[in-house]
PDB file of C-alpha atoms and ligand atoms in Angstrom:
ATOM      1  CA  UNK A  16       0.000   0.000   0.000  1.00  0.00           C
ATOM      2  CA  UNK A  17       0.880   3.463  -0.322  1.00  0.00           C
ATOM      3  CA  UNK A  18       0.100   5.955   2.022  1.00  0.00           C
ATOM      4  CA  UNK A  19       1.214   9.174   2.208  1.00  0.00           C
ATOM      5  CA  UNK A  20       1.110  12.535   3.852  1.00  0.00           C
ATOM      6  CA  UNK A  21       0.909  15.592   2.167  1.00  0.00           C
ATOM      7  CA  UNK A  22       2.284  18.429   4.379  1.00  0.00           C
ATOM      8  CA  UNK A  23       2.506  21.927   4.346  1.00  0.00           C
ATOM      9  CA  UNK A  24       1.475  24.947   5.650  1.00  0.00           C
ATOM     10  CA  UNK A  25      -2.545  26.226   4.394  1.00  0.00           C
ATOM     11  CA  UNK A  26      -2.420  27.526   0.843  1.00  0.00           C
ATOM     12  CA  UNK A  27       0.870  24.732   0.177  1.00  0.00           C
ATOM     13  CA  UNK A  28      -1.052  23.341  -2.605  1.00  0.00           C
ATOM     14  CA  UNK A  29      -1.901  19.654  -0.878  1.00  0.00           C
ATOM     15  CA  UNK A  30      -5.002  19.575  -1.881  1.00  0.00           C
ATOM     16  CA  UNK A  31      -4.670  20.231  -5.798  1.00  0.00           C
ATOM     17  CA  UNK A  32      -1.874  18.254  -5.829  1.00  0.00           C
ATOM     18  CA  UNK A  33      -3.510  15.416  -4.557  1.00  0.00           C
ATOM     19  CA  UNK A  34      -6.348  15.806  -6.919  1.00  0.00           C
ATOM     20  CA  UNK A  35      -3.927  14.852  -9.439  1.00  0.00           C
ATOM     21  CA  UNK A  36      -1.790  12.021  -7.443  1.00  0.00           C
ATOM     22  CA  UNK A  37      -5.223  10.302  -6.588  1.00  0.00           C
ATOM     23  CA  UNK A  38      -5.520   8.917  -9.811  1.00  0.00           C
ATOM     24  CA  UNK A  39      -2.054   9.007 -11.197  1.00  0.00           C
ATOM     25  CA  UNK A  40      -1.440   6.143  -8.221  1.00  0.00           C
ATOM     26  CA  UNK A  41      -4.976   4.913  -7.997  1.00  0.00           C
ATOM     27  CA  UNK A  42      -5.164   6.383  -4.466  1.00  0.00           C
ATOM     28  CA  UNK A  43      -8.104   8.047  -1.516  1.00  0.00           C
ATOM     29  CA  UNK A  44      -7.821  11.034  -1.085  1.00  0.00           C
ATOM     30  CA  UNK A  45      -8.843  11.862   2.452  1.00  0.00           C
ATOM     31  CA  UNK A  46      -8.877  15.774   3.397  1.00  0.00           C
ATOM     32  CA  UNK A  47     -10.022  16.314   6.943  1.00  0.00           C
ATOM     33  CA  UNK A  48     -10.766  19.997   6.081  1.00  0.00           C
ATOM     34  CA  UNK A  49     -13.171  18.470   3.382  1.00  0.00           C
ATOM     35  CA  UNK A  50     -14.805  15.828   5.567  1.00  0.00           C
ATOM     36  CA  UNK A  51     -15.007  19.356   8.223  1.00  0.00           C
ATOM     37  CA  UNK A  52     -16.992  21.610   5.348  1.00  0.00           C
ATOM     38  CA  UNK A  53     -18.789  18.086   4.741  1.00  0.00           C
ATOM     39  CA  UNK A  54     -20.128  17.972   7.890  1.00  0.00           C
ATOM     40  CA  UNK A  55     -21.194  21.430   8.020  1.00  0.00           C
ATOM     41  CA  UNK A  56     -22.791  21.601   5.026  1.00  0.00           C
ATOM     42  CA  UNK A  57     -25.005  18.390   5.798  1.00  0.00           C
ATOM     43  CA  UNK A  58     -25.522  20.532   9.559  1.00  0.00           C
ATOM     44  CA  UNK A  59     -24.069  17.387  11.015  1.00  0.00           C
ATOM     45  CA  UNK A  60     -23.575  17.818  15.117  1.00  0.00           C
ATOM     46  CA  UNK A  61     -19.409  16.991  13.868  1.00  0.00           C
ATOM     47  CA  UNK A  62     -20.195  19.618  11.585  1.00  0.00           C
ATOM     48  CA  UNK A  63     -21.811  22.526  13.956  1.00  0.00           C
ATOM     49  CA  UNK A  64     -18.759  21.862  16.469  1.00  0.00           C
ATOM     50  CA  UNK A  65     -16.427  21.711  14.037  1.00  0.00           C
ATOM     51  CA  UNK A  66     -17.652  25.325  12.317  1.00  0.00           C
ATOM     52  CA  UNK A  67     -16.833  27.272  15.652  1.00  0.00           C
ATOM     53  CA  UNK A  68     -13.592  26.147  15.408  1.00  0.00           C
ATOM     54  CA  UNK A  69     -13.023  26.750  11.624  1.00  0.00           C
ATOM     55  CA  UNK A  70     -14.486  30.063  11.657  1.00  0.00           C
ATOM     56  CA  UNK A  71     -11.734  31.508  13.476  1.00  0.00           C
ATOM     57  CA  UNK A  72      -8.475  29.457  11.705  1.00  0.00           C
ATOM     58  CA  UNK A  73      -8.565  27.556  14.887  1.00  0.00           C
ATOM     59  CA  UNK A  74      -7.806  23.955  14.862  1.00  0.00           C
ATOM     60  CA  UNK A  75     -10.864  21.683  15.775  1.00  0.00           C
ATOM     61  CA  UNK A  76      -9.649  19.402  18.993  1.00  0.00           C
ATOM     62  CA  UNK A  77      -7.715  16.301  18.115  1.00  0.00           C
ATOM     63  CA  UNK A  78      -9.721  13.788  19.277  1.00  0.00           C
ATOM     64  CA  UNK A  79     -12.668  14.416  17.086  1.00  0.00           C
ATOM     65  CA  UNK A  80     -10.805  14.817  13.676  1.00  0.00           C
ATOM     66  CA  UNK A  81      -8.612  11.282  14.483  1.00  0.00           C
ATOM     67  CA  UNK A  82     -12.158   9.863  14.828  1.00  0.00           C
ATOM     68  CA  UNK A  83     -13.625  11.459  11.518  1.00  0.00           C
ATOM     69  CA  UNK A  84     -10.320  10.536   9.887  1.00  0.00           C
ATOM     70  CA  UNK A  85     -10.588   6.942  11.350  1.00  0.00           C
ATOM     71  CA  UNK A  86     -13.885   6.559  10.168  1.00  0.00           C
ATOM     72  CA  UNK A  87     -13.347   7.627   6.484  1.00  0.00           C
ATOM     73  CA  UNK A  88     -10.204   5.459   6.754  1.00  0.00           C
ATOM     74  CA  UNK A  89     -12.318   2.463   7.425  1.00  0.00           C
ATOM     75  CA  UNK A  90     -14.710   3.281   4.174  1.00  0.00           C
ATOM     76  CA  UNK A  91     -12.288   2.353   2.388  1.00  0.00           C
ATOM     77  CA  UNK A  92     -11.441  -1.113   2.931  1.00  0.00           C
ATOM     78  CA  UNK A  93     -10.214  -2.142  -0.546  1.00  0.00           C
ATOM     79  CA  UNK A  94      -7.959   1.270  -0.980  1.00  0.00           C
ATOM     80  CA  UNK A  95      -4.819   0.472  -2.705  1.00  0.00           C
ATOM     81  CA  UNK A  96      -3.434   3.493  -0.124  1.00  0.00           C
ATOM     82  CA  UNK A  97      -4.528   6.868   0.822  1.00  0.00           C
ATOM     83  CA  UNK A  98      -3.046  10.834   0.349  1.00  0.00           C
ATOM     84  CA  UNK A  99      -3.801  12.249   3.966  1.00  0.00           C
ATOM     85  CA  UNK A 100      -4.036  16.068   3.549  1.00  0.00           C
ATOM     86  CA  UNK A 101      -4.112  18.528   6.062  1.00  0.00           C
ATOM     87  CA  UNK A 102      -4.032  15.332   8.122  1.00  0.00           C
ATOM     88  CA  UNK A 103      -2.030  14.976  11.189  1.00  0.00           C
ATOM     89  CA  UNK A 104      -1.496  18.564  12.063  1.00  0.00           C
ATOM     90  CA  UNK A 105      -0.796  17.680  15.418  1.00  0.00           C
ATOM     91  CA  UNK A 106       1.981  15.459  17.163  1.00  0.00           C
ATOM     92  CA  UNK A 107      -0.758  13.363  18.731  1.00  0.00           C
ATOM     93  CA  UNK A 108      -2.693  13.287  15.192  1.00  0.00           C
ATOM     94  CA  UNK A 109       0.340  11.488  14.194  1.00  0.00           C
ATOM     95  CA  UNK A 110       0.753   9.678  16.902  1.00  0.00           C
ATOM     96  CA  UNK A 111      -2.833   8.280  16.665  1.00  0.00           C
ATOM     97  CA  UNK A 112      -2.557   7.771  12.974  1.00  0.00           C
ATOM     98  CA  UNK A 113       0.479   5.386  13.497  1.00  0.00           C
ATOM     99  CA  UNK A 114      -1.242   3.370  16.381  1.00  0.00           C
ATOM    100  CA  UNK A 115      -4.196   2.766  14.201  1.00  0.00           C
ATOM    101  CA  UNK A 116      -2.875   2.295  10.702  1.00  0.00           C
ATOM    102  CA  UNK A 117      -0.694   0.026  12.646  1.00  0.00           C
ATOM    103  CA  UNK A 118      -4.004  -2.043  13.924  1.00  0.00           C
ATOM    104  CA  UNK A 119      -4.760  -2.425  10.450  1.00  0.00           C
ATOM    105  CA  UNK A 120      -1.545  -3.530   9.375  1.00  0.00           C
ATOM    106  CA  UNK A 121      -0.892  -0.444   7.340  1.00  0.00           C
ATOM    107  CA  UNK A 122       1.392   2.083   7.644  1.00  0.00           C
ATOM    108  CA  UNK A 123       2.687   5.727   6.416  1.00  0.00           C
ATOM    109  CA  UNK A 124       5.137   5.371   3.964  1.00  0.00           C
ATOM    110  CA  UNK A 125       6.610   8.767   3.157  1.00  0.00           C
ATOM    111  CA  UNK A 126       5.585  12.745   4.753  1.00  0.00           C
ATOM    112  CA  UNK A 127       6.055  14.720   1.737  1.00  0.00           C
ATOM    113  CA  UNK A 128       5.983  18.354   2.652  1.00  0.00           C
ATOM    114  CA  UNK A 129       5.000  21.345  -0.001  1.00  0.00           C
ATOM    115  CA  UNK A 130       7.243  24.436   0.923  1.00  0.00           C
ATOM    116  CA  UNK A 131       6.130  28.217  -0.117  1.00  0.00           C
ATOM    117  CA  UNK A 132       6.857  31.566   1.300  1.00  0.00           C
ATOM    118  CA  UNK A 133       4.536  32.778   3.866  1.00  0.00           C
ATOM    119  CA  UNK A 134       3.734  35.834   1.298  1.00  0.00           C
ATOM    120  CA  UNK A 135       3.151  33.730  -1.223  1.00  0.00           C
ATOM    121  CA  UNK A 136       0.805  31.149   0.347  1.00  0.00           C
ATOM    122  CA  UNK A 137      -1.336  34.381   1.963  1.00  0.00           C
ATOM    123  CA  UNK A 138      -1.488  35.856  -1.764  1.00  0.00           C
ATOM    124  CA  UNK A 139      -3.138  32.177  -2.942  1.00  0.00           C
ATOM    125  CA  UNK A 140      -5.469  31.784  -0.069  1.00  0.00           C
ATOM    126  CA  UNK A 141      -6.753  35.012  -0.655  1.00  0.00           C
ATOM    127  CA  UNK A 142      -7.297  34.179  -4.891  1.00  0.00           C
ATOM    128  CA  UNK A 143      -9.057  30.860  -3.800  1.00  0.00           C
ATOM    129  CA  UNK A 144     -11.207  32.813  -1.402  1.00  0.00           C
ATOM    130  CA  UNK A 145     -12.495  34.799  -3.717  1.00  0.00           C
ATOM    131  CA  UNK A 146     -13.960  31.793  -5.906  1.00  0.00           C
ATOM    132  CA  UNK A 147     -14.124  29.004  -2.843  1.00  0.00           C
ATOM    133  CA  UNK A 148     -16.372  30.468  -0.528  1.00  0.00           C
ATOM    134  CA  UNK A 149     -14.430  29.726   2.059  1.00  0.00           C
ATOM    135  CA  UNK A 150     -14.138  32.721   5.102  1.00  0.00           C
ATOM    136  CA  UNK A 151     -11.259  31.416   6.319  1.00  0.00           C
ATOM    137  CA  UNK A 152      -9.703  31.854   3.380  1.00  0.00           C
ATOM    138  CA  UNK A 153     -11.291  35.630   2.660  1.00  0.00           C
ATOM    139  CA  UNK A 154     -10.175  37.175   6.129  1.00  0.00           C
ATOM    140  CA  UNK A 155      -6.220  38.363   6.158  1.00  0.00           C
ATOM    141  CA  UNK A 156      -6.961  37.750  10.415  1.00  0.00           C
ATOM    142  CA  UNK A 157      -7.828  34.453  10.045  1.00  0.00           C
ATOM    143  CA  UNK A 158      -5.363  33.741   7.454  1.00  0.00           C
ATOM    144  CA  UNK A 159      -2.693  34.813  10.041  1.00  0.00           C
ATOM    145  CA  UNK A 160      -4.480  32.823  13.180  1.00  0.00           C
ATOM    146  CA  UNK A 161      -3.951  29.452  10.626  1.00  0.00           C
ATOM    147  CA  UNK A 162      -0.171  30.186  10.058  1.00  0.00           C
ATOM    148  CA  UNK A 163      -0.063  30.897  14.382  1.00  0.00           C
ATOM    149  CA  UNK A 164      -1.789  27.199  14.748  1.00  0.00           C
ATOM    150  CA  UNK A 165       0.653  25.772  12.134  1.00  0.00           C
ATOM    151  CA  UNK A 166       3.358  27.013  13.501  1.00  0.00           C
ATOM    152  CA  UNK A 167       2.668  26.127  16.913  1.00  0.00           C
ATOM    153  CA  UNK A 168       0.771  22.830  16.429  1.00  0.00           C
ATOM    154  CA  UNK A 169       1.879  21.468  13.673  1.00  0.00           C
ATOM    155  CA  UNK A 170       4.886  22.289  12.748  1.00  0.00           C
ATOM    156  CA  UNK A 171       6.476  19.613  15.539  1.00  0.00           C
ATOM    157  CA  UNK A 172       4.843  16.869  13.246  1.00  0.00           C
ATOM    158  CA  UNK A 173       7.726  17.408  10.642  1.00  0.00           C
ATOM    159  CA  UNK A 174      10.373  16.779  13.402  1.00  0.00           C
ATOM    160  CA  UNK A 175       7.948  13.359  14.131  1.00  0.00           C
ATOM    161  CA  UNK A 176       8.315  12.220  10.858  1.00  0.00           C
ATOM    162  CA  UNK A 177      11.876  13.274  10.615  1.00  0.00           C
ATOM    163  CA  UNK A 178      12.902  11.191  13.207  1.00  0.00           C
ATOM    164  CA  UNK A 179      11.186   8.246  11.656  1.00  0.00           C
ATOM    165  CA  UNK A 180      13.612   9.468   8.307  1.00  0.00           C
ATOM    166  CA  UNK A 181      10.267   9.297   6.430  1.00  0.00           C
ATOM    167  CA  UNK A 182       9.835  13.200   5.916  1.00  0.00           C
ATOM    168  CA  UNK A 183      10.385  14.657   2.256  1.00  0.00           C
ATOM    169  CA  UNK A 184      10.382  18.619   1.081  1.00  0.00           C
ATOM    170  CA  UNK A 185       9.348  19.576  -2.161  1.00  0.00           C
ATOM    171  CA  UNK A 186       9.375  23.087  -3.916  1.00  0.00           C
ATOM    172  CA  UNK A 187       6.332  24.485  -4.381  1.00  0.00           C
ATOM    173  CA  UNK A 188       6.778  27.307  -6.029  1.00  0.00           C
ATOM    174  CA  UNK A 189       5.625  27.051 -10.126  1.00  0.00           C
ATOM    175  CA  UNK A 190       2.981  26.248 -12.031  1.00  0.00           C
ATOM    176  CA  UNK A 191       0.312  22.615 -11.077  1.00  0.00           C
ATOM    177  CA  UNK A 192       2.123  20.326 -13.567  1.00  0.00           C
ATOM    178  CA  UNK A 193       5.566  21.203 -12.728  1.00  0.00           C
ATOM    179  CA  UNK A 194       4.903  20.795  -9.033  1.00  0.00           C
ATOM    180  CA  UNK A 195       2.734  17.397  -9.526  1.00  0.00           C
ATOM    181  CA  UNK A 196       5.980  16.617 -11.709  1.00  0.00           C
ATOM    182  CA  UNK A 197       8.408  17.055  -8.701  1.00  0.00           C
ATOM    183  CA  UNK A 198       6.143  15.234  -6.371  1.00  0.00           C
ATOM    184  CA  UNK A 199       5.691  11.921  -8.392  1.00  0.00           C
ATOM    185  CA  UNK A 200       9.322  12.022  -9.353  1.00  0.00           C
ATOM    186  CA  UNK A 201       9.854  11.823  -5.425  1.00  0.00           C
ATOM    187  CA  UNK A 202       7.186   9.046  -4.936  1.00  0.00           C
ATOM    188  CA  UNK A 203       8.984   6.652  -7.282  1.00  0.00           C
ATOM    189  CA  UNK A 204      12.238   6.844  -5.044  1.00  0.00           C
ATOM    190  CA  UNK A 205       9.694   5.621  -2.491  1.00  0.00           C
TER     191      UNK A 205
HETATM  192  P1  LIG B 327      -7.974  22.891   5.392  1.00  0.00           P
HETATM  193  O1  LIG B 327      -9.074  22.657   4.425  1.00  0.00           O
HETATM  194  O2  LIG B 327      -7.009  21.748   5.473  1.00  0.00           O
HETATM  195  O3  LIG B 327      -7.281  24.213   5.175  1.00  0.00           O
HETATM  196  O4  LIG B 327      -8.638  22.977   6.841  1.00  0.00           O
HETATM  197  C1  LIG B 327      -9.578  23.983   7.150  1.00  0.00           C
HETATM  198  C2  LIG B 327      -9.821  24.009   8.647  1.00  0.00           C
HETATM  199  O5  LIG B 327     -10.345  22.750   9.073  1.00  0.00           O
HETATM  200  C3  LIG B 327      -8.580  24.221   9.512  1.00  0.00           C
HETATM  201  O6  LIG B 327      -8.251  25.596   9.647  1.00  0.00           O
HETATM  202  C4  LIG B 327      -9.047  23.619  10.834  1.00  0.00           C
HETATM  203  O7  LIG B 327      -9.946  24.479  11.500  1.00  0.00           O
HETATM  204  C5  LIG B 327      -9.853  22.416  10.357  1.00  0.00           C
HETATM  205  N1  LIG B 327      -8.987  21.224  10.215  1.00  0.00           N
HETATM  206  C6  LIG B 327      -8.691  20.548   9.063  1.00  0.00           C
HETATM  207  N2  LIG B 327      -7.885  19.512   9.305  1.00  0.00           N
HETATM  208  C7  LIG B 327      -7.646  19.521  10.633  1.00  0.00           C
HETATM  209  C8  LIG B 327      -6.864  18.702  11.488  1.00  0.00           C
HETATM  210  N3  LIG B 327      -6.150  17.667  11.024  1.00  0.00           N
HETATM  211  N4  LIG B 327      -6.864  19.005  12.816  1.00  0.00           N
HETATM  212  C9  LIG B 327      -7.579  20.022  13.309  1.00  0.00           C
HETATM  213  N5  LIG B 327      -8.320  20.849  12.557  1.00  0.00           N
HETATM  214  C10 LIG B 327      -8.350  20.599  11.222  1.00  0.00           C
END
């Protein structure tokens, strides 16, 4: 199987990237920020928590998104892998995600992270929010509060996968193509 995390900082470009890995490798992709607007479009209770949370760039608590992410893991029995995006952005997301890929006799086989200037990513997220609908994406505030969380919270999940020498950069800065180029280029090394 092959499962792998695509990291990087909001804006990085995980989740059109792994729009196009998804079917280059036959993959799920599994975006807990998707499953989040999911839920809160359908006016789920996951969904009504999880909005007070999003709203402000905050992350939503960890134990809720492992078990949404769990769950959509386990829809999938027959996956040939999975593309986690904007999942684990916590050291105990990752932690969690081991211990229960592990239970299923799966693991994480490469962290691959998506690297931009801060000045550059802001500049995207505020192009996509004028098309996505997103607030979080429309609000300069809450675009800073989501690099604060990031930097605080998730950043420590490189230095977990680091240590497990399964943690990969990739430029990307340039056009779709070239970047989706870089990242499968990296995934064959694999
Ligand atoms: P994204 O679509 O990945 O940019 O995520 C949008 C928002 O969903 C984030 O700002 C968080 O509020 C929430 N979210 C998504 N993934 C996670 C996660 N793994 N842990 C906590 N909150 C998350």
């Amino acid at each position: 199987m092959l499962n792998i995390v695509l990291f990087g900082k909001p804006g990085a470009g995980k989740g059109t990237q792994a729009e196009f890995l998804k079917s280059k490798y036959q993959l799920v992709h599994l975006s807990t920020g998707d499953l989040f607007r999911k839920n809160i479009s359908e006016k789920t209770q996951l969904g009504l928590l999880a909005q007070s949370y999003m709203d402000k760039g905050d992350l939503v608590p960890d134990q809720v998104t492992i078990d949404m992410l769990e769950a959509a893991v386990k829809e999938h029995p027959q996956a040939k892998g999975f593309i986690f995006d904007g999942f684990p952005r916590t050291k105990a997301q990752a932690e969690a995600l081991d211990a229960f890929l592990e239970k299923q006799i799966m693991m994480i086989k490469a962290t691959i992270a998506l690297e931009a200037d801060d000045s550059l990513l802001v500049e995207r997220l505020l192009e996509r929010g004028k098309t996505s609908g997103r607030s979080d994406d429309q609000d300069v505030q809450k675009i800073t509060n989501r690099f604060q969380e990031y930097d605080q919270k998730t950043a420590p999940v490189k230095k977990y996968y680091q240590s497990q020498k399964k943690f990969y950069s990739i430029n990307g800065i340039g056009t779709i193509p070239e970047i989706t180029q870089r990242l499968s280029a990296m995934i064959e090394t694999l």
